[in-house]
mmCIF file of C-alpha atoms and ligand atoms in Angstrom:
data_model
loop_
_atom_site.group_PDB
_atom_site.id
_atom_site.type_symbol
_atom_site.label_atom_id
_atom_site.label_comp_id
_atom_site.label_asym_id
_atom_site.label_seq_id
_atom_site.Cartn_x
_atom_site.Cartn_y
_atom_site.Cartn_z
ATOM 1 C CA MET A 1 142.044 261.560 28.903
ATOM 2 C CA THR A 2 142.492 260.000 25.453
ATOM 3 C CA ASN A 3 140.577 257.194 23.782
ATOM 4 C CA LYS A 4 142.053 254.739 21.255
ATOM 5 C CA GLN A 5 139.487 253.694 18.663
ATOM 6 C CA GLN A 6 139.407 251.350 15.663
ATOM 7 C CA ILE A 7 137.641 253.300 12.918
ATOM 8 C CA LEU A 8 136.182 251.710 9.779
ATOM 9 C CA ALA A 9 138.302 253.198 6.976
ATOM 10 C CA HIS A 10 137.133 251.171 3.922
ATOM 11 C CA ARG A 11 134.435 248.706 3.034
ATOM 12 C CA PRO A 12 136.323 245.455 2.486
ATOM 13 C CA VAL A 13 135.848 243.324 -0.593
ATOM 14 C CA GLY A 14 136.510 239.754 0.502
ATOM 15 C CA MET A 15 138.599 239.267 3.612
ATOM 16 C CA PRO A 16 139.274 242.496 5.594
ATOM 17 C CA THR A 17 142.902 243.652 5.633
ATOM 18 C CA ALA A 18 144.917 245.750 8.093
ATOM 19 C CA GLU A 19 143.894 248.832 6.029
ATOM 20 C CA THR A 20 140.177 248.171 6.607
ATOM 21 C CA TRP A 21 140.434 249.994 9.964
ATOM 22 C CA THR A 22 142.507 252.917 11.259
ATOM 23 C CA LEU A 23 143.628 253.145 14.872
ATOM 24 C CA THR A 24 143.080 256.718 16.101
ATOM 25 C CA GLU A 25 143.438 258.520 19.423
ATOM 26 C CA THR A 26 140.983 261.241 20.420
ATOM 27 C CA GLU A 27 140.065 263.135 23.596
ATOM 28 C CA VAL A 28 137.237 261.619 25.649
ATOM 29 C CA PRO A 29 134.398 264.202 25.531
ATOM 30 C CA GLU A 30 132.827 265.770 28.656
ATOM 31 C CA LEU A 31 129.770 263.892 29.911
ATOM 32 C CA LYS A 32 126.358 265.461 29.357
ATOM 33 C CA ASP A 33 123.619 265.220 31.953
ATOM 34 C CA GLY A 34 122.446 261.564 32.248
ATOM 35 C CA GLU A 35 125.561 260.058 30.669
ATOM 36 C CA VAL A 36 128.200 257.631 31.926
ATOM 37 C CA LEU A 37 131.790 256.942 30.854
ATOM 38 C CA ILE A 38 132.675 253.267 30.519
ATOM 39 C CA GLU A 39 136.223 251.920 30.421
ATOM 40 C CA ASN A 40 135.916 248.944 28.065
ATOM 41 C CA HIS A 41 137.940 245.979 29.321
ATOM 42 C CA TYR A 42 136.995 243.315 26.766
ATOM 43 C CA VAL A 43 135.697 243.438 23.186
ATOM 44 C CA SER A 44 133.686 240.578 21.727
ATOM 45 C CA LEU A 45 134.885 239.529 18.258
ATOM 46 C CA ASP A 46 131.986 238.073 16.282
ATOM 47 C CA PRO A 47 131.578 236.836 12.687
ATOM 48 C CA ALA A 48 128.561 239.149 12.308
ATOM 49 C CA MET A 49 130.961 242.130 12.380
ATOM 50 C CA ARG A 50 131.990 241.187 8.849
ATOM 51 C CA GLY A 51 128.390 241.631 7.649
ATOM 52 C CA TRP A 52 128.016 244.997 9.394
ATOM 53 C CA MET A 53 130.802 246.383 7.176
ATOM 54 C CA ASN A 54 128.838 245.773 3.960
ATOM 55 C CA ASP A 55 126.712 248.565 2.545
ATOM 56 C CA ALA A 56 123.672 246.298 2.343
ATOM 57 C CA ARG A 57 120.218 246.071 3.883
ATOM 58 C CA SER A 58 120.266 243.805 6.934
ATOM 59 C CA TYR A 59 118.692 243.386 10.371
ATOM 60 C CA ILE A 60 120.830 246.320 11.592
ATOM 61 C CA PRO A 61 122.268 249.331 9.657
ATOM 62 C CA PRO A 62 125.852 248.998 8.398
ATOM 63 C CA VAL A 63 128.754 250.657 10.229
ATOM 64 C CA GLN A 64 129.523 253.859 8.330
ATOM 65 C CA ILE A 65 132.990 254.763 7.047
ATOM 66 C CA GLY A 66 134.639 256.938 9.715
ATOM 67 C CA GLU A 67 132.638 255.389 12.561
ATOM 68 C CA VAL A 68 134.018 253.348 15.454
ATOM 69 C CA MET A 69 133.774 249.648 14.542
ATOM 70 C CA ARG A 70 130.642 248.230 16.171
ATOM 71 C CA ALA A 71 131.276 245.441 18.699
ATOM 72 C CA GLY A 72 129.899 244.043 21.920
ATOM 73 C CA THR A 73 131.885 245.080 24.997
ATOM 74 C CA ILE A 74 132.107 244.727 28.734
ATOM 75 C CA GLY A 75 133.646 247.309 31.018
ATOM 76 C CA LYS A 76 133.451 249.412 34.168
ATOM 77 C CA VAL A 77 131.702 252.718 34.748
ATOM 78 C CA VAL A 78 134.451 255.215 35.644
ATOM 79 C CA LYS A 79 132.485 258.493 35.609
ATOM 80 C CA VAL A 80 128.821 259.387 36.000
ATOM 81 C CA ASN A 81 126.919 262.583 35.330
ATOM 82 C CA ASN A 82 123.614 262.270 37.081
ATOM 83 C CA HIS A 83 122.561 258.883 35.698
ATOM 84 C CA PRO A 84 119.288 257.433 37.023
ATOM 85 C CA LYS A 85 120.411 253.791 36.932
ATOM 86 C CA PHE A 86 124.205 253.361 36.808
ATOM 87 C CA LYS A 87 126.896 254.308 39.323
ATOM 88 C CA GLU A 88 130.693 254.351 39.353
ATOM 89 C CA GLY A 89 132.125 250.822 39.553
ATOM 90 C CA ASP A 90 129.151 249.130 37.878
ATOM 91 C CA VAL A 91 130.172 246.524 35.289
ATOM 92 C CA LEU A 92 128.149 247.006 32.113
ATOM 93 C CA THR A 93 127.848 245.076 28.899
ATOM 94 C CA GLY A 94 126.533 246.588 25.677
ATOM 95 C CA TRP A 95 127.550 247.785 22.213
ATOM 96 C CA GLY A 96 130.576 249.859 23.222
ATOM 97 C CA GLY A 97 132.530 249.363 19.973
ATOM 98 C CA VAL A 98 136.234 248.726 19.426
ATOM 99 C CA GLN A 99 137.444 251.581 21.625
ATOM 100 C CA GLU A 100 138.897 252.021 25.083
ATOM 101 C CA TYR A 101 136.151 254.292 26.412
ATOM 102 C CA SER A 102 132.463 254.707 25.556
ATOM 103 C CA VAL A 103 130.226 257.620 26.480
ATOM 104 C CA THR A 104 126.587 256.555 26.659
ATOM 105 C CA ASP A 105 123.175 257.354 28.104
ATOM 106 C CA GLY A 106 123.068 253.648 29.036
ATOM 107 C CA GLU A 107 120.393 252.564 26.568
ATOM 108 C CA ASN A 108 120.837 248.861 25.721
ATOM 109 C CA TYR A 109 123.472 248.420 28.449
ATOM 110 C CA TYR A 110 123.016 245.834 31.183
ATOM 111 C CA THR A 111 124.716 245.455 34.577
ATOM 112 C CA VAL A 112 126.331 242.119 35.347
ATOM 113 C CA ASP A 113 127.665 240.532 38.534
ATOM 114 C CA THR A 114 131.346 239.599 38.203
ATOM 115 C CA ASN A 115 131.167 237.662 41.475
ATOM 116 C CA LEU A 116 129.165 235.030 39.610
ATOM 117 C CA ALA A 117 131.254 234.815 36.403
ATOM 118 C CA PRO A 118 134.304 236.625 34.991
ATOM 119 C CA MET A 119 133.839 239.483 32.512
ATOM 120 C CA PRO A 120 134.676 237.518 29.310
ATOM 121 C CA THR A 121 131.957 234.939 30.050
ATOM 122 C CA TYR A 122 129.368 237.739 29.933
ATOM 123 C CA ILE A 123 130.225 238.406 26.294
ATOM 124 C CA GLY A 124 130.416 234.675 25.540
ATOM 125 C CA THR A 125 128.225 231.954 26.989
ATOM 126 C CA LEU A 126 126.259 234.364 29.202
ATOM 127 C CA GLY A 127 126.187 237.020 26.469
ATOM 128 C CA MET A 128 125.082 237.353 22.864
ATOM 129 C CA PRO A 129 126.535 234.052 21.506
ATOM 130 C CA GLY A 130 125.071 232.077 24.414
ATOM 131 C CA MET A 131 121.673 233.724 23.926
ATOM 132 C CA THR A 132 121.835 232.840 20.223
ATOM 133 C CA ALA A 133 122.504 229.208 21.059
ATOM 134 C CA TYR A 134 119.793 229.051 23.723
ATOM 135 C CA PHE A 135 116.930 230.571 21.748
ATOM 136 C CA GLY A 136 118.091 229.138 18.434
ATOM 137 C CA ILE A 137 118.158 225.524 19.541
ATOM 138 C CA LEU A 138 115.191 225.637 21.945
ATOM 139 C CA GLU A 139 112.727 227.981 20.244
ATOM 140 C CA VAL A 140 113.630 227.599 16.560
ATOM 141 C CA GLY A 141 115.130 224.087 16.605
ATOM 142 C CA LYS A 142 112.369 222.982 19.037
ATOM 143 C CA ILE A 143 114.480 220.066 20.239
ATOM 144 C CA LYS A 144 112.986 217.246 22.219
ATOM 145 C CA GLU A 145 114.480 214.257 24.015
ATOM 146 C CA GLY A 146 115.812 211.629 21.618
ATOM 147 C CA ASP A 147 116.331 214.012 18.682
ATOM 148 C CA VAL A 148 119.455 213.680 16.574
ATOM 149 C CA VAL A 149 121.028 217.146 16.426
ATOM 150 C CA VAL A 150 123.876 218.194 14.133
ATOM 151 C CA VAL A 151 125.646 221.526 14.667
ATOM 152 C CA SER A 152 128.348 223.144 12.522
ATOM 153 C CA GLY A 153 130.885 225.678 13.794
ATOM 154 C CA ALA A 154 130.560 223.313 16.731
ATOM 155 C CA ALA A 155 133.694 224.273 18.662
ATOM 156 C CA GLY A 156 132.875 227.995 18.392
ATOM 157 C CA ALA A 157 131.068 230.356 20.738
ATOM 158 C CA VAL A 158 127.540 229.548 19.547
ATOM 159 C CA GLY A 159 127.999 225.957 18.366
ATOM 160 C CA SER A 160 129.629 224.673 21.554
ATOM 161 C CA VAL A 161 126.697 225.959 23.626
ATOM 162 C CA VAL A 162 124.101 224.635 21.149
ATOM 163 C CA GLY A 163 125.542 221.130 21.429
ATOM 164 C CA GLN A 164 125.759 221.216 25.209
ATOM 165 C CA ILE A 165 122.167 222.413 25.589
ATOM 166 C CA ALA A 166 121.020 219.669 23.216
ATOM 167 C CA LYS A 167 122.885 217.118 25.378
ATOM 168 C CA ILE A 168 121.247 218.522 28.540
ATOM 169 C CA LYS A 169 117.872 218.041 26.816
ATOM 170 C CA GLY A 170 118.608 214.376 26.054
ATOM 171 C CA CYS A 171 119.507 214.590 22.354
ATOM 172 C CA THR A 172 122.187 212.756 20.399
ATOM 173 C CA VAL A 173 124.624 215.453 19.268
ATOM 174 C CA ILE A 174 127.086 215.446 16.379
ATOM 175 C CA GLY A 175 129.399 218.434 15.899
ATOM 176 C CA ILE A 176 131.190 219.573 12.754
ATOM 177 C CA ALA A 177 134.457 221.444 13.321
ATOM 178 C CA GLY A 178 137.861 222.047 11.759
ATOM 179 C CA GLY A 179 140.749 219.817 12.894
ATOM 180 C CA PRO A 180 141.306 216.807 15.172
ATOM 181 C CA GLU A 181 141.925 218.888 18.334
ATOM 182 C CA LYS A 182 138.606 220.682 18.070
ATOM 183 C CA CYS A 183 136.808 217.407 17.340
ATOM 184 C CA ALA A 184 138.432 215.769 20.371
ATOM 185 C CA TYR A 185 137.372 218.773 22.480
ATOM 186 C CA LEU A 186 133.746 218.225 21.399
ATOM 187 C CA THR A 187 133.602 214.538 22.284
ATOM 188 C CA ASP A 188 136.061 214.345 25.211
ATOM 189 C CA ASP A 189 135.410 217.648 26.994
ATOM 190 C CA LEU A 190 131.871 218.599 26.019
ATOM 191 C CA GLY A 191 130.332 215.126 25.796
ATOM 192 C CA PHE A 192 129.151 215.263 22.174
ATOM 193 C CA ASP A 193 128.282 211.829 20.772
ATOM 194 C CA GLY A 194 130.374 212.312 17.654
ATOM 195 C CA ALA A 195 132.380 214.865 15.704
ATOM 196 C CA ILE A 196 133.235 215.359 12.030
ATOM 197 C CA ASP A 197 136.446 217.117 11.013
ATOM 198 C CA TYR A 198 135.348 219.021 7.909
ATOM 199 C CA LYS A 199 138.907 220.121 7.118
ATOM 200 C CA ASN A 200 140.285 216.564 6.854
ATOM 201 C CA ASP A 201 137.307 214.242 6.367
ATOM 202 C CA ASP A 202 134.377 213.899 3.996
ATOM 203 C CA VAL A 203 131.359 215.516 5.689
ATOM 204 C CA ALA A 204 128.728 213.506 3.793
ATOM 205 C CA ALA A 205 130.436 210.234 4.756
ATOM 206 C CA GLY A 206 130.768 211.420 8.365
ATOM 207 C CA LEU A 207 127.065 212.246 8.535
ATOM 208 C CA LYS A 208 126.170 208.864 7.108
ATOM 209 C CA LYS A 209 128.292 207.172 9.755
ATOM 210 C CA HIS A 210 127.140 209.246 12.755
ATOM 211 C CA CYS A 211 123.474 209.679 11.811
ATOM 212 C CA PRO A 212 122.580 206.570 9.821
ATOM 213 C CA LYS A 213 118.856 207.354 10.109
ATOM 214 C CA GLY A 214 119.312 211.084 9.449
ATOM 215 C CA MET A 215 118.953 214.147 11.659
ATOM 216 C CA ASP A 216 115.988 215.862 13.326
ATOM 217 C CA VAL A 217 117.702 219.224 13.708
ATOM 218 C CA TYR A 218 120.573 220.902 11.885
ATOM 219 C CA PHE A 219 121.871 224.088 13.511
ATOM 220 C CA ASP A 220 123.695 225.890 10.715
ATOM 221 C CA ASN A 221 126.507 228.304 11.541
ATOM 222 C CA VAL A 222 128.455 227.944 8.317
ATOM 223 C CA GLY A 223 126.240 227.546 5.207
ATOM 224 C CA GLY A 224 127.755 226.489 1.871
ATOM 225 C CA GLU A 225 128.665 222.879 1.203
ATOM 226 C CA ILE A 226 128.133 221.732 4.794
ATOM 227 C CA LEU A 227 124.537 222.975 4.660
ATOM 228 C CA ASP A 228 124.056 221.000 1.444
ATOM 229 C CA ALA A 229 125.507 217.852 2.988
ATOM 230 C CA CYS A 230 123.114 218.173 5.957
ATOM 231 C CA LEU A 231 120.100 218.846 3.722
ATOM 232 C CA ALA A 232 120.783 215.505 2.098
ATOM 233 C CA ARG A 233 120.344 213.673 5.421
ATOM 234 C CA LEU A 234 117.171 215.092 6.957
ATOM 235 C CA LYS A 235 114.575 213.013 8.754
ATOM 236 C CA LEU A 236 110.861 213.547 8.296
ATOM 237 C CA HIS A 237 109.734 216.902 9.810
ATOM 238 C CA ALA A 238 113.343 217.990 10.435
ATOM 239 C CA ARG A 239 114.123 221.601 11.423
ATOM 240 C CA ILE A 240 117.067 223.583 10.118
ATOM 241 C CA VAL A 241 118.054 226.639 12.141
ATOM 242 C CA ILE A 242 119.730 229.237 9.924
ATOM 243 C CA CYS A 243 121.924 231.046 12.435
ATOM 244 C CA GLY A 244 124.832 232.062 10.203
ATOM 245 C CA ALA A 245 126.881 231.219 7.125
ATOM 246 C CA ILE A 246 130.473 232.042 8.017
ATOM 247 C CA SER A 247 131.840 230.144 4.991
ATOM 248 C CA GLN A 248 130.174 232.778 2.790
ATOM 249 C CA TYR A 249 130.889 236.061 4.624
ATOM 250 C CA ASN A 250 134.077 236.932 2.737
ATOM 251 C CA ASN A 251 132.810 235.881 -0.705
ATOM 252 C CA LYS A 252 133.649 238.298 -3.473
ATOM 253 C CA GLU A 253 130.800 236.812 -5.494
ATOM 254 C CA ASN A 254 127.268 235.956 -4.421
ATOM 255 C CA VAL A 255 126.456 233.746 -1.458
ATOM 256 C CA GLN A 256 126.286 230.080 -2.466
ATOM 257 C CA GLY A 257 122.686 228.952 -1.952
ATOM 258 C CA PRO A 258 121.585 225.439 -1.038
ATOM 259 C CA LYS A 259 121.415 223.012 -3.952
ATOM 260 C CA ASN A 260 119.611 220.307 -1.989
ATOM 261 C CA TYR A 261 116.636 222.401 -0.883
ATOM 262 C CA LEU A 262 114.069 219.982 -2.347
ATOM 263 C CA SER A 263 114.935 217.753 0.586
ATOM 264 C CA LEU A 264 112.737 220.166 2.584
ATOM 265 C CA LEU A 265 109.789 219.217 0.386
ATOM 266 C CA VAL A 266 110.419 215.488 0.463
ATOM 267 C CA ASN A 267 110.844 215.481 4.249
ATOM 268 C CA ARG A 268 108.165 218.121 5.059
ATOM 269 C CA ALA A 269 111.030 219.903 6.791
ATOM 270 C CA THR A 270 111.449 223.580 7.686
ATOM 271 C CA MET A 271 114.381 225.951 7.461
ATOM 272 C CA GLN A 272 114.051 229.079 9.589
ATOM 273 C CA GLY A 273 116.312 232.066 10.112
ATOM 274 C CA MET A 274 116.794 233.659 13.519
ATOM 275 C CA VAL A 275 118.241 236.915 14.883
ATOM 276 C CA VAL A 276 119.190 236.866 18.535
ATOM 277 C CA MET A 277 118.119 240.468 19.172
ATOM 278 C CA ASP A 278 114.467 239.420 18.793
ATOM 279 C CA TYR A 279 114.812 237.570 22.091
ATOM 280 C CA ALA A 280 116.262 240.503 24.091
ATOM 281 C CA PRO A 281 113.293 240.714 26.490
ATOM 282 C CA LYS A 282 114.030 237.139 27.572
ATOM 283 C CA TYR A 283 117.860 237.384 27.911
ATOM 284 C CA ARG A 284 117.816 237.535 31.724
ATOM 285 C CA GLU A 285 115.697 234.392 31.982
ATOM 286 C CA ALA A 286 118.078 232.526 29.629
ATOM 287 C CA ALA A 287 121.195 233.809 31.425
ATOM 288 C CA MET A 288 119.800 232.584 34.759
ATOM 289 C CA GLN A 289 119.132 229.119 33.341
ATOM 290 C CA MET A 290 122.552 228.919 31.712
ATOM 291 C CA GLY A 291 124.267 230.260 34.843
ATOM 292 C CA MET A 292 122.553 227.468 36.756
ATOM 293 C CA TRP A 293 123.759 224.838 34.269
ATOM 294 C CA MET A 294 127.280 226.243 34.581
ATOM 295 C CA MET A 295 127.164 226.000 38.391
ATOM 296 C CA GLU A 296 125.910 222.419 38.111
ATOM 297 C CA GLY A 297 128.856 221.598 35.815
ATOM 298 C CA LYS A 298 126.551 220.794 32.876
ATOM 299 C CA LEU A 299 127.582 223.711 30.675
ATOM 300 C CA LYS A 300 131.200 224.628 29.992
ATOM 301 C CA SER A 301 132.383 227.967 28.685
ATOM 302 C CA ARG A 302 135.676 228.542 26.912
ATOM 303 C CA GLU A 303 137.074 231.936 25.954
ATOM 304 C CA ASP A 304 140.224 232.570 23.930
ATOM 305 C CA ILE A 305 141.586 235.965 24.959
ATOM 306 C CA TYR A 306 144.063 238.062 22.949
ATOM 307 C CA GLU A 307 145.413 241.430 24.051
ATOM 308 C CA GLY A 308 145.751 244.956 22.721
ATOM 309 C CA ILE A 309 143.432 247.192 20.704
ATOM 310 C CA GLU A 310 146.263 247.564 18.153
ATOM 311 C CA ASN A 311 146.005 243.796 17.487
ATOM 312 C CA PHE A 312 142.323 244.009 16.550
ATOM 313 C CA HIS A 313 142.717 243.148 12.857
ATOM 314 C CA GLU A 314 145.066 240.208 13.407
ATOM 315 C CA THR A 315 142.762 238.819 16.106
ATOM 316 C CA PHE A 316 139.618 239.364 14.022
ATOM 317 C CA THR A 317 140.990 237.191 11.176
ATOM 318 C CA ARG A 318 141.120 234.220 13.575
ATOM 319 C CA LEU A 319 137.314 234.000 13.306
ATOM 320 C CA PHE A 320 137.720 232.923 9.701
ATOM 321 C CA SER A 321 140.956 230.900 9.909
ATOM 322 C CA GLY A 322 139.608 229.054 12.950
ATOM 323 C CA GLU A 323 142.890 229.691 14.832
ATOM 324 C CA LYS A 324 141.169 230.123 18.171
ATOM 325 C CA ASN A 325 139.494 227.945 20.751
ATOM 326 C CA GLY A 326 136.016 228.946 21.884
ATOM 327 C CA LYS A 327 134.737 232.489 22.156
ATOM 328 C CA LEU A 328 137.171 235.021 20.661
ATOM 329 C CA VAL A 329 137.789 238.003 22.957
ATOM 330 C CA LEU A 330 140.131 240.992 22.790
ATOM 331 C CA LYS A 331 141.323 242.459 26.093
ATOM 332 C CA ILE A 332 141.896 246.169 25.617
ATOM 333 C CA LYS A 333 142.250 247.511 29.172
HETATM 334 P P1 LIG B 1 132.868 231.272 16.252
HETATM 335 O O1 LIG B 1 132.424 229.873 16.100
HETATM 336 O O2 LIG B 1 133.419 231.635 17.530
HETATM 337 O O3 LIG B 1 133.963 231.554 15.128
HETATM 338 C C1 LIG B 1 133.796 231.140 13.888
HETATM 339 C C2 LIG B 1 134.194 229.663 13.658
HETATM 340 O O4 LIG B 1 133.647 229.293 12.399
HETATM 341 C C3 LIG B 1 135.702 229.487 13.516
HETATM 342 O O5 LIG B 1 136.304 229.233 14.746
HETATM 343 C C4 LIG B 1 135.808 228.316 12.560
HETATM 344 O O6 LIG B 1 135.906 227.118 13.302
HETATM 345 C C5 LIG B 1 134.451 228.292 11.828
HETATM 346 N N1 LIG B 1 134.646 228.600 10.399
HETATM 347 C C6 LIG B 1 135.265 229.661 9.869
HETATM 348 N N2 LIG B 1 135.261 229.611 8.526
HETATM 349 C C7 LIG B 1 134.609 228.453 8.210
HETATM 350 C C8 LIG B 1 134.272 227.818 6.992
HETATM 351 N N3 LIG B 1 134.611 228.366 5.815
HETATM 352 N N4 LIG B 1 133.599 226.649 7.023
HETATM 353 C C9 LIG B 1 133.258 226.093 8.201
HETATM 354 N N5 LIG B 1 133.544 226.641 9.406
HETATM 355 C C10 LIG B 1 134.207 227.811 9.405
HETATM 356 O O7 LIG B 1 131.660 232.209 15.867
HETATM 357 P P2 LIG B 1 130.259 232.276 16.618
HETATM 358 O O8 LIG B 1 130.213 233.530 17.362
HETATM 359 O O9 LIG B 1 130.036 231.009 17.327
HETATM 360 O O10 LIG B 1 129.242 232.391 15.409
HETATM 361 C C11 LIG B 1 128.861 231.231 14.686
HETATM 362 C C12 LIG B 1 127.842 231.632 13.619
HETATM 363 O O11 LIG B 1 126.675 232.156 14.214
HETATM 364 C C13 LIG B 1 128.334 232.687 12.640
HETATM 365 O O12 LIG B 1 127.880 232.370 11.354
HETATM 366 C C14 LIG B 1 127.661 233.953 13.128
HETATM 367 O O13 LIG B 1 127.512 234.907 12.127
HETATM 368 C C15 LIG B 1 126.349 233.392 13.620
HETATM 369 N N6 LIG B 1 125.641 234.187 14.618
HETATM 370 C C16 LIG B 1 124.348 234.499 14.346
HETATM 371 C C17 LIG B 1 123.589 235.192 15.256
HETATM 372 C C18 LIG B 1 122.146 235.465 14.953
HETATM 373 O O14 LIG B 1 121.499 236.200 15.677
HETATM 374 N N7 LIG B 1 121.630 234.884 13.883
HETATM 375 C C19 LIG B 1 124.179 235.625 16.463
HETATM 376 C C20 LIG B 1 125.508 235.266 16.737
HETATM 377 C C21 LIG B 1 126.232 234.543 15.792
HETATM 378 P P3 LIG B 1 136.614 225.818 12.719
HETATM 379 O O15 LIG B 1 137.973 225.796 13.297
HETATM 380 O O16 LIG B 1 135.743 224.721 13.159
HETATM 381 O O17 LIG B 1 136.665 225.983 11.207
#
């Protein structure tokens, strides 16, 4: 049996190109004692993958040249060699990488129940992006009823869940996203109180209009100028959650830092980074709560699914162009 894999061929400078990865085909190795073979059905495409390609110190080691591109996956166990926990047919999610088959001892893999939600949802709202939203807005953002919450990247995998959780908790929620369709999705489908189209409108003016008294929480997915605009409109004791800075990931020069940081001093505000993996011991608890909200119709999940491992590069670039709706997923089997 052969295995198609996307291998990191070069470290990109700026935006990755088709040459950044090579598609190879190798034989699936024999299983050792205690291993399972997983057929990966869906690959999660995440902005963080861009950071993992840089040869830089981070919260996780970089992907090495010649290695399979790291990615979250969900798939089915198709072969087992004496594994203590997993059996044939189990659906597992973990870090399978951009490849059709993964051989693993099962460490950091979790079983999921596809009777409750389809596979792609387990790498979206009930997976890593959903966990990021849940712990980021509740534990770092520390939202409470009546707070004014602003979220950027608001129509994306993390941002759309952040805003919906904040609504469930009784906050006023303003989303920042690119284009009128995404903004309409936020207000009409997800129940946000307002939306700012950063591609066509002035963000500072939009913030002034939608949060005349300022914001209690800013959940930052994008960094750069939008972070600066939000810093300029903080309320006293505001919290900024630094979740990501997608506007900066393909910079050829240094990351653009915040100019308006003295607003933190004036407003006795805090700005705190978060990494979702720190909350791994509590994922199940969060997934149960979010599953419940989904069943009650309070939390919506949207996945945008493309097909074919050979289309990995073209699909990956959609993270940065914004040409996708919701969680970006690649179906490979
Ligand atoms: P995503 O929203 O599904 O995809 C990225 C979205 O970002 C695009 O759809 C695009 O939407 C927007 N975007 C792209 N370039 C932009 C720019 N220059 N300025 C403003 N917006 C831009 O991605 P996600 O999975 O939800 O991730 C969102 C952020 O969270 C990323 O920064 C990611 O790195 C971070 N993250 C952090 C953790 C953690 O543990 N800290 C975990 C997961 C994700 P528009 O059409 O609106 O432009």
